[in-house]
Amino acid sequence: MTTTIVAIDTPSLGDRSYLIHDGQVAFVVDPQRDIDRMLAAADCAGVRITHVFETHIHNDYVTGGFALAQRTGAQYFVNADDLVSFDRTPISGGDVVDVSPEMRVRVVATPGHTFTHLSYALEGDEPAVFSGGSLLFGSTGRPDLLGPEHTHALAHHQFASARSLARELPDATVVMPTHGFGSFCSATATTSGATGSTIGTERLSNPALTRSEEEYVAEIIAGLDAFPAYYAHMGPANSHGPSGPDLSPPLQADKAELSRRLHAGEWLVDLRSRSAFALGHVPGTVNFGLDGQFATYLGWLIPWGTPVTLLGESPEQVAEAQRELVRIGIDSPSAAATGGPDDWTDGPLGRFERATFADLAQVLHHRRVTVLDVRRVGEWRESHVDGAVHVPLHFLLERLGDVPSGEVWIHCAAGYRASIAASFLVANGHQQVVAVDDSFGDHAADAGLALVSERSGTD
């Protein structure tokens, strides 16, 4: 009997969860909070979930592990050294779990992403390792999420853990990480771009396996950049055994109710694309389109606990956003409305222009405008428009006063963050805002913009 591995992707958070089965029973590694996807996968395969494993106390999402175990009656395995307030099956490095006669799981202690991180090696003819936030494709999990006082020690642990996996596991072992597909839990902004890997492949290319310890630690620490503010709330939530999500439809709000909520300081979040938002939106609303890392950036910017009303083109769009938000612990939006701006207000609509880097280059030849770069520090240091004002998006709300009045052209790497920033500037009284909806890496230099690099300094 063969073993089948089903990967369940959460692209907006850059994560993967796994269902592993032998045709009869299954175990799960690092399930997201919306466990209905995992239950559906198990039902489709005709298998029963008997074991649920956590590689670590996650920092980037609310786990579904506890709720899934409660729902299915599965054993819930969490590191014995993790301080949690729920019943679990404690587990430690060196333990072996026989899930079934066909599936034997060996636990490997792999500290580095956290001090108590575990990886799970599936033994047999087709070996695999579920490496969580330890060994990623061409990278490793970042070591700074527990605070700067632990970063250096965890970086050294991460190096040792990667070496341990490479030493103990056969080259043919398939690497199955949880993070590294756009997740801010990765130590680098991008991983190798691979969709799969093995221990043998990583041995040839992963910095933790090709550099010296000193080189690796220096490189990983130098490459660290900001991570989402909502991460601070994930560890405590996961240590208390979070419940399953409430995905029931939110209260439907009419025009008067939307106006009341907006004036009360609630966030009215427009889920439409940035192009649709620029063409017309309810003044005061903010744009976090579902076509990008919606939950990551909304969770990063919103003051925690602020009520949220969702504005979508359809009930399905609102439901998708609601699902995204429960994954990071923003439960039960206070209200929702569907349709378009004319269905949400009787007043005049807000608008702003969209442009390309070629347009920006032409404008700079003719008049003086403010170029606002809202990318992160690492991106800015790599290359930026000479003379641009730099306010990373995650600092924008507290640094609105740093944005000059007058005509402001906003850009990021591809346009998504620029639209978010433009929506906030317009909502806060800026009259002349242009969002650059274009690829910085592909087109800024070709447009003739003067670019400079800055490899030192802090933000």
Short mmCIF file of C-alpha atoms in Angstrom, two decimals:
data_model
loop_
_atom_site.label_atom_id
_atom_site.label_comp_id
_atom_site.label_asym_id
_atom_site.label_seq_id
_atom_site.Cartn_x
_atom_site.Cartn_y
_atom_site.Cartn_z
CA MET A 1 0.00 0.00 0.00
CA THR A 2 1.42 3.37 -1.00
CA THR A 3 1.41 6.58 0.99
CA THR A 4 -0.17 9.68 -0.50
CA ILE A 5 0.66 13.26 0.47
CA VAL A 6 -1.91 15.96 -0.22
CA ALA A 7 -0.67 19.55 0.08
CA ILE A 8 -3.25 22.19 0.94
CA ASP A 9 -2.00 25.62 -0.03
CA THR A 10 -2.88 28.97 1.53
CA PRO A 11 -1.28 31.29 -1.03
CA SER A 12 -2.31 34.54 0.66
CA LEU A 13 -0.23 33.62 3.71
CA GLY A 14 2.47 31.71 1.82
CA ASP A 15 1.86 28.48 3.75
CA ARG A 16 1.12 24.81 3.17
CA SER A 17 -0.60 22.20 5.30
CA TYR A 18 -0.41 18.46 4.65
CA LEU A 19 -2.71 15.44 4.73
CA ILE A 20 -0.79 12.16 4.55
CA HIS A 21 -2.69 8.89 4.21
CA ASP A 22 -2.34 5.21 3.35
CA GLY A 23 -5.81 4.85 1.88
CA GLN A 24 -7.41 4.15 5.25
CA VAL A 25 -6.08 6.48 7.94
CA ALA A 26 -4.36 9.84 7.75
CA PHE A 27 -2.23 12.23 9.72
CA VAL A 28 -2.14 16.00 9.30
CA VAL A 29 0.74 18.47 9.70
CA ASP A 30 0.21 22.16 10.50
CA PRO A 31 -3.46 22.64 9.54
CA GLN A 32 -4.81 26.12 8.97
CA ARG A 33 -7.74 27.30 11.07
CA ASP A 34 -10.37 26.76 8.36
CA ILE A 35 -10.34 23.00 8.88
CA ASP A 36 -13.18 22.33 6.46
CA ARG A 37 -10.60 22.17 3.65
CA MET A 38 -8.68 19.44 5.46
CA LEU A 39 -11.87 17.56 6.31
CA ALA A 40 -12.96 17.75 2.68
CA ALA A 41 -9.59 16.40 1.51
CA ALA A 42 -9.85 13.49 3.94
CA ASP A 43 -13.43 12.81 2.84
CA CYS A 44 -12.41 12.91 -0.83
CA ALA A 45 -9.68 10.33 -0.13
CA GLY A 46 -12.03 8.21 1.97
CA VAL A 47 -9.70 8.24 4.97
CA ARG A 48 -10.00 8.92 8.70
CA ILE A 49 -7.76 11.49 10.40
CA THR A 50 -6.20 9.89 13.48
CA HIS A 51 -3.16 12.07 14.22
CA VAL A 52 -2.51 15.82 14.02
CA PHE A 53 1.03 17.19 14.36
CA GLU A 54 2.22 20.76 14.96
CA THR A 55 5.78 21.60 13.98
CA HIS A 56 5.74 24.69 16.22
CA ILE A 57 3.59 27.35 17.85
CA HIS A 58 2.88 29.34 14.72
CA ASN A 59 3.44 33.08 14.45
CA ASP A 60 1.77 33.81 11.13
CA TYR A 61 -1.64 32.18 11.48
CA VAL A 62 -4.12 30.73 13.94
CA THR A 63 -3.81 26.97 13.89
CA GLY A 64 -6.65 24.59 13.17
CA GLY A 65 -4.84 21.75 14.90
CA PHE A 66 -6.72 21.81 18.17
CA ALA A 67 -10.12 22.24 16.50
CA LEU A 68 -9.36 19.48 13.97
CA ALA A 69 -8.35 17.05 16.69
CA GLN A 70 -11.48 17.89 18.67
CA ARG A 71 -13.64 17.38 15.58
CA THR A 72 -12.12 14.06 14.49
CA GLY A 73 -11.03 12.55 17.80
CA ALA A 74 -7.43 12.49 16.56
CA GLN A 75 -4.43 12.63 18.85
CA TYR A 76 -2.98 16.12 18.89
CA PHE A 77 0.82 16.19 19.04
CA VAL A 78 2.55 19.33 20.33
CA ASN A 79 6.09 19.62 21.68
CA ALA A 80 6.21 18.63 25.33
CA ASP A 81 8.24 21.77 26.05
CA ASP A 82 5.64 24.16 24.63
CA LEU A 83 3.64 25.93 27.32
CA VAL A 84 0.02 25.43 26.28
CA SER A 85 -3.26 25.54 28.17
CA PHE A 86 -4.99 22.60 26.47
CA ASP A 87 -4.72 18.84 26.56
CA ARG A 88 -2.35 17.45 23.96
CA THR A 89 -0.15 14.44 23.40
CA PRO A 90 3.31 15.72 24.35
CA ILE A 91 6.08 14.77 21.95
CA SER A 92 9.83 15.31 21.75
CA GLY A 93 12.74 14.85 19.38
CA GLY A 94 13.64 11.16 19.04
CA ASP A 95 10.09 9.90 19.54
CA VAL A 96 8.54 7.60 16.97
CA VAL A 97 4.82 7.47 16.19
CA ASP A 98 3.32 4.53 14.32
CA VAL A 99 0.32 6.15 12.66
CA SER A 100 -0.45 2.89 10.85
CA PRO A 101 1.49 -0.17 9.69
CA GLU A 102 2.28 1.81 6.54
CA MET A 103 3.17 5.15 8.15
CA ARG A 104 5.92 5.55 10.71
CA VAL A 105 6.81 9.09 11.79
CA ARG A 106 10.10 9.94 13.50
CA VAL A 107 10.27 13.21 15.41
CA VAL A 108 13.36 15.38 14.89
CA ALA A 109 14.14 18.34 17.15
CA THR A 110 14.89 21.27 14.82
CA PRO A 111 15.09 24.48 16.88
CA GLY A 112 15.79 27.72 15.06
CA HIS A 113 12.47 29.16 13.92
CA THR A 114 11.44 28.70 17.55
CA PHE A 115 13.30 27.05 20.41
CA THR A 116 10.86 24.11 20.45
CA HIS A 117 10.44 23.54 16.72
CA LEU A 118 10.01 19.92 15.56
CA SER A 119 10.19 18.27 12.16
CA TYR A 120 8.49 14.99 11.26
CA ALA A 121 10.25 12.40 9.10
CA LEU A 122 7.99 9.91 7.33
CA GLU A 123 10.04 6.74 6.98
CA GLY A 124 9.72 4.03 4.35
CA ASP A 125 10.37 3.52 0.66
CA GLU A 126 9.27 7.07 -0.19
CA PRO A 127 10.67 9.16 2.68
CA ALA A 128 9.56 12.73 3.33
CA VAL A 129 10.22 15.30 6.03
CA PHE A 130 7.64 17.81 7.16
CA SER A 131 10.03 20.58 8.11
CA GLY A 132 7.64 23.37 9.10
CA GLY A 133 9.68 26.55 9.52
CA SER A 134 13.06 24.81 9.63
CA LEU A 135 14.43 23.75 6.23
CA LEU A 136 12.62 25.54 3.39
CA PHE A 137 13.17 25.46 -0.37
CA GLY A 138 16.49 27.26 -0.77
CA SER A 139 16.16 28.98 2.60
CA THR A 140 15.23 28.50 6.24
CA GLY A 141 12.64 29.93 8.60
CA ARG A 142 13.49 33.30 10.09
CA PRO A 143 15.02 33.27 13.60
CA ASP A 144 13.83 36.66 14.90
CA LEU A 145 10.13 36.17 15.61
CA LEU A 146 10.67 35.59 19.35
CA GLY A 147 12.41 38.93 19.80
CA PRO A 148 15.82 40.43 19.00
CA GLU A 149 17.34 39.11 22.20
CA HIS A 150 16.96 35.56 20.83
CA THR A 151 17.74 36.12 17.15
CA HIS A 152 21.47 35.34 17.23
CA ALA A 153 21.05 32.14 19.26
CA LEU A 154 18.16 30.93 17.11
CA ALA A 155 20.11 31.59 13.90
CA HIS A 156 22.85 29.26 15.17
CA HIS A 157 20.21 26.69 16.15
CA GLN A 158 18.66 26.96 12.68
CA PHE A 159 22.01 26.22 11.05
CA ALA A 160 22.55 23.18 13.28
CA SER A 161 19.02 21.90 12.65
CA ALA A 162 19.36 22.10 8.87
CA ARG A 163 22.67 20.24 9.12
CA SER A 164 21.02 17.64 11.36
CA LEU A 165 18.25 16.96 8.84
CA ALA A 166 20.77 16.69 6.00
CA ARG A 167 22.93 14.35 8.04
CA GLU A 168 20.17 12.06 9.30
CA LEU A 169 17.90 11.78 6.26
CA PRO A 170 18.52 10.15 2.86
CA ASP A 171 19.08 12.44 -0.11
CA ALA A 172 15.85 11.15 -1.68
CA THR A 173 13.78 12.48 1.23
CA VAL A 174 11.17 14.90 -0.08
CA VAL A 175 11.21 18.23 1.79
CA MET A 176 7.73 19.42 2.82
CA PRO A 177 7.94 22.81 4.56
CA THR A 178 4.99 24.77 5.95
CA HIS A 179 6.47 28.19 5.16
CA GLY A 180 8.42 29.63 2.26
CA PHE A 181 5.82 30.22 -0.46
CA GLY A 182 5.60 33.96 0.12
CA SER A 183 5.32 33.72 3.90
CA PHE A 184 7.03 36.37 6.00
CA CYS A 185 8.20 33.46 8.18
CA SER A 186 10.88 32.78 5.59
CA ALA A 187 14.31 34.20 6.40
CA THR A 188 14.59 35.66 2.89
CA ALA A 189 12.14 37.71 0.88
CA THR A 190 12.04 34.96 -1.73
CA THR A 191 12.97 31.31 -1.65
CA SER A 192 14.28 29.38 -4.63
CA GLY A 193 10.98 29.53 -6.50
CA ALA A 194 10.88 25.74 -6.50
CA THR A 195 7.61 23.89 -6.06
CA GLY A 196 9.32 20.85 -4.60
CA SER A 197 12.70 19.72 -3.30
CA THR A 198 14.64 16.94 -1.64
CA ILE A 199 17.33 16.75 0.98
CA GLY A 200 19.82 16.05 -1.80
CA THR A 201 18.78 19.16 -3.72
CA GLU A 202 18.95 21.32 -0.62
CA ARG A 203 22.37 19.93 0.23
CA LEU A 204 23.66 21.48 -3.00
CA SER A 205 21.90 24.85 -2.83
CA ASN A 206 20.57 25.80 0.58
CA PRO A 207 22.73 28.44 2.34
CA ALA A 208 22.42 26.57 5.63
CA LEU A 209 24.06 23.57 3.95
CA THR A 210 26.55 25.30 1.65
CA ARG A 211 27.90 28.16 3.80
CA SER A 212 29.98 28.05 6.96
CA GLU A 213 28.10 28.65 10.18
CA GLU A 214 29.54 32.17 10.51
CA GLU A 215 28.66 33.04 6.91
CA TYR A 216 25.15 31.64 7.22
CA VAL A 217 24.38 33.44 10.49
CA ALA A 218 25.74 36.74 9.21
CA GLU A 219 23.80 36.41 5.95
CA ILE A 220 20.50 35.43 7.54
CA ILE A 221 20.60 38.21 10.13
CA ALA A 222 21.62 40.84 7.58
CA GLY A 223 18.70 39.82 5.35
CA LEU A 224 15.97 40.09 7.97
CA ASP A 225 13.31 42.72 7.33
CA ALA A 226 10.03 43.73 8.96
CA PHE A 227 7.32 41.16 9.61
CA PRO A 228 3.58 41.73 10.08
CA ALA A 229 2.48 43.32 13.34
CA TYR A 230 -0.35 40.82 13.80
CA TYR A 231 2.23 38.08 14.41
CA ALA A 232 2.36 39.29 18.01
CA HIS A 233 -1.15 37.92 18.55
CA MET A 234 -0.72 34.51 16.90
CA GLY A 235 1.53 32.77 19.43
CA PRO A 236 -0.72 33.53 22.42
CA ALA A 237 -3.80 32.45 20.45
CA ASN A 238 -2.19 29.18 19.42
CA SER A 239 -1.02 28.45 22.96
CA HIS A 240 -4.62 28.51 24.16
CA GLY A 241 -6.10 25.99 21.74
CA PRO A 242 -8.09 28.15 19.32
CA SER A 243 -11.58 27.10 18.35
CA GLY A 244 -12.70 26.49 14.81
CA PRO A 245 -13.80 29.53 12.79
CA ASP A 246 -17.24 31.08 12.59
CA LEU A 247 -17.84 31.57 8.87
CA SER A 248 -21.52 32.50 9.09
CA PRO A 249 -22.40 35.51 6.89
CA PRO A 250 -21.99 38.90 8.62
CA LEU A 251 -24.78 41.44 9.11
CA GLN A 252 -25.74 43.20 5.88
CA ALA A 253 -25.46 46.99 6.12
CA ASP A 254 -27.33 49.55 4.04
CA LYS A 255 -26.03 52.97 2.97
CA ALA A 256 -27.03 54.69 6.21
CA GLU A 257 -25.46 51.98 8.34
CA LEU A 258 -22.25 52.07 6.33
CA SER A 259 -22.03 55.84 6.78
CA ARG A 260 -22.60 55.49 10.52
CA ARG A 261 -19.88 52.86 10.83
CA LEU A 262 -17.42 54.90 8.79
CA HIS A 263 -17.94 58.01 10.90
CA ALA A 264 -17.61 55.92 14.09
CA GLY A 265 -14.04 55.04 13.10
CA GLU A 266 -14.67 51.54 11.84
CA TRP A 267 -12.57 50.29 8.94
CA LEU A 268 -14.63 49.85 5.77
CA VAL A 269 -12.49 47.58 3.62
CA ASP A 270 -13.12 47.53 -0.12
CA LEU A 271 -12.19 44.09 -1.45
CA ARG A 272 -12.31 44.95 -5.13
CA SER A 273 -9.30 45.13 -7.41
CA ARG A 274 -7.09 48.20 -7.22
CA SER A 275 -8.18 49.24 -10.72
CA ALA A 276 -11.86 49.16 -9.73
CA PHE A 277 -11.17 51.03 -6.50
CA ALA A 278 -9.24 53.80 -8.28
CA LEU A 279 -12.12 54.33 -10.71
CA GLY A 280 -14.60 54.96 -7.91
CA HIS A 281 -14.98 54.22 -4.21
CA VAL A 282 -16.79 55.39 -1.11
CA PRO A 283 -14.71 58.24 0.37
CA GLY A 284 -13.00 57.15 3.56
CA THR A 285 -12.89 53.46 2.67
CA VAL A 286 -9.59 51.63 2.22
CA ASN A 287 -8.56 49.17 -0.47
CA PHE A 288 -7.22 45.73 0.38
CA GLY A 289 -7.97 43.73 -2.75
CA LEU A 290 -8.49 40.01 -2.61
CA ASP A 291 -6.10 39.66 -5.55
CA GLY A 292 -3.06 40.13 -3.30
CA GLN A 293 -1.85 39.27 0.20
CA PHE A 294 -5.10 40.57 1.63
CA ALA A 295 -5.01 39.16 5.16
CA THR A 296 -1.29 39.78 5.61
CA TYR A 297 -1.46 43.50 4.88
CA LEU A 298 -4.81 44.17 6.52
CA GLY A 299 -3.65 42.36 9.66
CA TRP A 300 -0.37 44.27 9.53
CA LEU A 301 -1.91 47.74 9.32
CA ILE A 302 -5.14 47.62 11.30
CA PRO A 303 -5.04 48.59 14.98
CA TRP A 304 -5.82 45.24 16.60
CA GLY A 305 -9.44 44.99 17.64
CA THR A 306 -10.76 47.66 15.26
CA PRO A 307 -14.18 46.61 13.86
CA VAL A 308 -14.15 45.72 10.16
CA THR A 309 -16.91 46.02 7.57
CA LEU A 310 -16.28 44.23 4.28
CA LEU A 311 -17.36 45.71 0.93
CA GLY A 312 -17.38 43.20 -1.91
CA GLU A 313 -18.77 42.76 -5.36
CA SER A 314 -20.55 39.57 -4.33
CA PRO A 315 -21.39 37.46 -1.27
CA GLU A 316 -18.73 35.01 -2.47
CA GLN A 317 -16.08 37.73 -2.36
CA VAL A 318 -17.09 38.68 1.18
CA ALA A 319 -17.02 35.01 2.22
CA GLU A 320 -13.53 34.60 0.80
CA ALA A 321 -12.29 37.63 2.72
CA GLN A 322 -13.93 36.39 5.90
CA ARG A 323 -12.16 33.05 5.51
CA GLU A 324 -8.84 34.84 5.01
CA LEU A 325 -9.35 36.92 8.14
CA VAL A 326 -10.24 34.10 10.52
CA ARG A 327 -6.90 32.52 9.64
CA ILE A 328 -5.17 35.40 11.42
CA GLY A 329 -7.66 35.71 14.27
CA ILE A 330 -9.87 38.53 12.96
CA ASP A 331 -13.20 36.89 13.63
CA SER A 332 -16.72 37.81 12.61
CA PRO A 333 -16.65 41.05 10.59
CA SER A 334 -19.14 43.45 12.13
CA ALA A 335 -20.98 43.97 8.83
CA ALA A 336 -20.77 43.60 5.06
CA ALA A 337 -22.26 45.02 1.89
CA THR A 338 -22.17 43.82 -1.70
CA GLY A 339 -22.48 45.38 -5.13
CA GLY A 340 -20.54 48.54 -5.97
CA PRO A 341 -19.93 52.06 -4.69
CA ASP A 342 -23.29 53.31 -5.95
CA ASP A 343 -24.92 50.66 -3.75
CA TRP A 344 -22.93 51.85 -0.72
CA THR A 345 -23.35 55.63 -0.81
CA ASP A 346 -25.53 58.35 -2.32
CA GLY A 347 -22.67 60.85 -2.17
CA PRO A 348 -19.92 61.62 -4.68
CA LEU A 349 -17.29 58.93 -5.18
CA GLY A 350 -13.59 59.19 -4.49
CA ARG A 351 -11.11 58.53 -7.29
CA PHE A 352 -7.41 58.62 -8.04
CA GLU A 353 -5.23 58.06 -11.08
CA ARG A 354 -3.18 54.98 -11.93
CA ALA A 355 0.02 55.10 -13.97
CA THR A 356 3.21 53.31 -15.00
CA PHE A 357 6.87 53.97 -14.27
CA ALA A 358 7.18 55.33 -17.81
CA ASP A 359 4.47 57.85 -16.95
CA LEU A 360 6.35 58.80 -13.79
CA ALA A 361 9.58 59.32 -15.72
CA GLN A 362 7.80 61.63 -18.14
CA VAL A 363 6.19 63.65 -15.36
CA LEU A 364 9.51 64.14 -13.58
CA HIS A 365 10.89 65.75 -16.75
CA HIS A 366 8.17 68.42 -16.64
CA ARG A 367 7.27 69.18 -13.04
CA ARG A 368 8.18 68.50 -9.46
CA VAL A 369 6.16 65.79 -7.71
CA THR A 370 6.71 63.69 -4.59
CA VAL A 371 7.64 60.09 -5.28
CA LEU A 372 6.53 57.98 -2.30
CA ASP A 373 8.10 54.53 -2.02
CA VAL A 374 6.13 52.26 0.36
CA ARG A 375 8.28 49.15 0.03
CA ARG A 376 10.12 47.58 2.95
CA VAL A 377 13.61 48.63 4.03
CA GLY A 378 15.39 45.77 2.28
CA GLU A 379 13.71 46.56 -1.01
CA TRP A 380 14.57 50.25 -0.67
CA ARG A 381 18.23 49.57 0.07
CA GLU A 382 18.51 47.29 -2.94
CA SER A 383 17.35 50.01 -5.34
CA HIS A 384 15.10 53.07 -5.27
CA VAL A 385 14.21 56.16 -7.24
CA ASP A 386 16.67 58.94 -6.51
CA GLY A 387 14.99 61.62 -4.39
CA ALA A 388 12.01 59.48 -3.40
CA VAL A 389 10.44 59.73 0.05
CA HIS A 390 10.55 56.37 1.81
CA VAL A 391 7.73 55.42 4.18
CA PRO A 392 7.23 51.63 4.37
CA LEU A 393 3.56 50.75 4.14
CA HIS A 394 3.47 49.29 7.63
CA PHE A 395 4.57 52.69 9.03
CA LEU A 396 2.29 54.82 6.87
CA LEU A 397 -0.54 55.36 9.34
CA GLU A 398 1.80 56.65 12.02
CA ARG A 399 3.84 58.69 9.54
CA LEU A 400 1.17 60.34 7.42
CA GLY A 401 2.68 63.69 8.43
CA ASP A 402 5.90 62.71 6.65
CA VAL A 403 4.13 62.64 3.29
CA PRO A 404 4.38 66.10 1.67
CA SER A 405 1.26 67.87 0.48
CA GLY A 406 0.77 68.41 -3.22
CA GLU A 407 1.03 65.82 -5.98
CA VAL A 408 2.15 62.40 -4.71
CA TRP A 409 3.05 59.44 -6.93
CA ILE A 410 3.10 56.23 -4.88
CA HIS A 411 4.84 53.01 -5.86
CA CYS A 412 5.78 49.64 -4.43
CA ALA A 413 7.13 46.55 -6.21
CA ALA A 414 4.07 45.68 -8.32
CA GLY A 415 1.14 47.96 -7.45
CA TYR A 416 -0.76 46.19 -4.67
CA ARG A 417 0.76 48.06 -1.74
CA ALA A 418 0.70 51.33 -3.68
CA SER A 419 -3.08 51.10 -3.97
CA ILE A 420 -3.43 50.44 -0.24
CA ALA A 421 -1.27 53.48 0.48
CA ALA A 422 -3.17 55.62 -2.03
CA SER A 423 -6.47 54.70 -0.39
CA PHE A 424 -5.17 55.85 2.99
CA LEU A 425 -3.77 59.10 1.65
CA VAL A 426 -7.02 59.94 -0.15
CA ALA A 427 -9.02 59.00 2.96
CA ASN A 428 -6.84 61.40 4.96
CA GLY A 429 -7.30 64.41 2.73
CA HIS A 430 -4.65 64.18 0.01
CA GLN A 431 -6.12 65.54 -3.20
CA GLN A 432 -3.50 64.73 -5.85
CA VAL A 433 -2.59 61.05 -5.57
CA VAL A 434 -1.38 58.76 -8.34
CA ALA A 435 -0.81 55.04 -7.76
CA VAL A 436 1.89 53.47 -9.91
CA ASP A 437 0.50 50.10 -10.94
CA ASP A 438 3.61 48.62 -12.50
CA SER A 439 6.57 46.32 -11.85
CA PHE A 440 9.50 48.18 -10.27
CA GLY A 441 11.99 45.44 -11.06
CA ASP A 442 10.94 45.09 -14.69
CA HIS A 443 10.21 48.67 -15.72
CA ALA A 444 11.60 51.36 -13.41
CA ALA A 445 15.13 51.35 -14.82
CA ASP A 446 13.96 50.85 -18.41
CA ALA A 447 11.70 53.89 -18.04
CA GLY A 448 14.80 56.02 -17.52
CA LEU A 449 14.27 56.72 -13.80
CA ALA A 450 17.45 57.44 -11.85
CA LEU A 451 17.91 54.58 -9.40
CA VAL A 452 20.31 54.40 -6.46
CA SER A 453 21.20 51.80 -3.85
CA GLU A 454 21.60 52.21 -0.12
CA ARG A 455 23.16 49.33 1.75
CA SER A 456 23.51 50.94 5.16
CA GLY A 457 21.45 52.88 7.67
CA THR A 458 18.19 52.09 9.40
CA ASP A 459 14.57 53.05 9.10
#
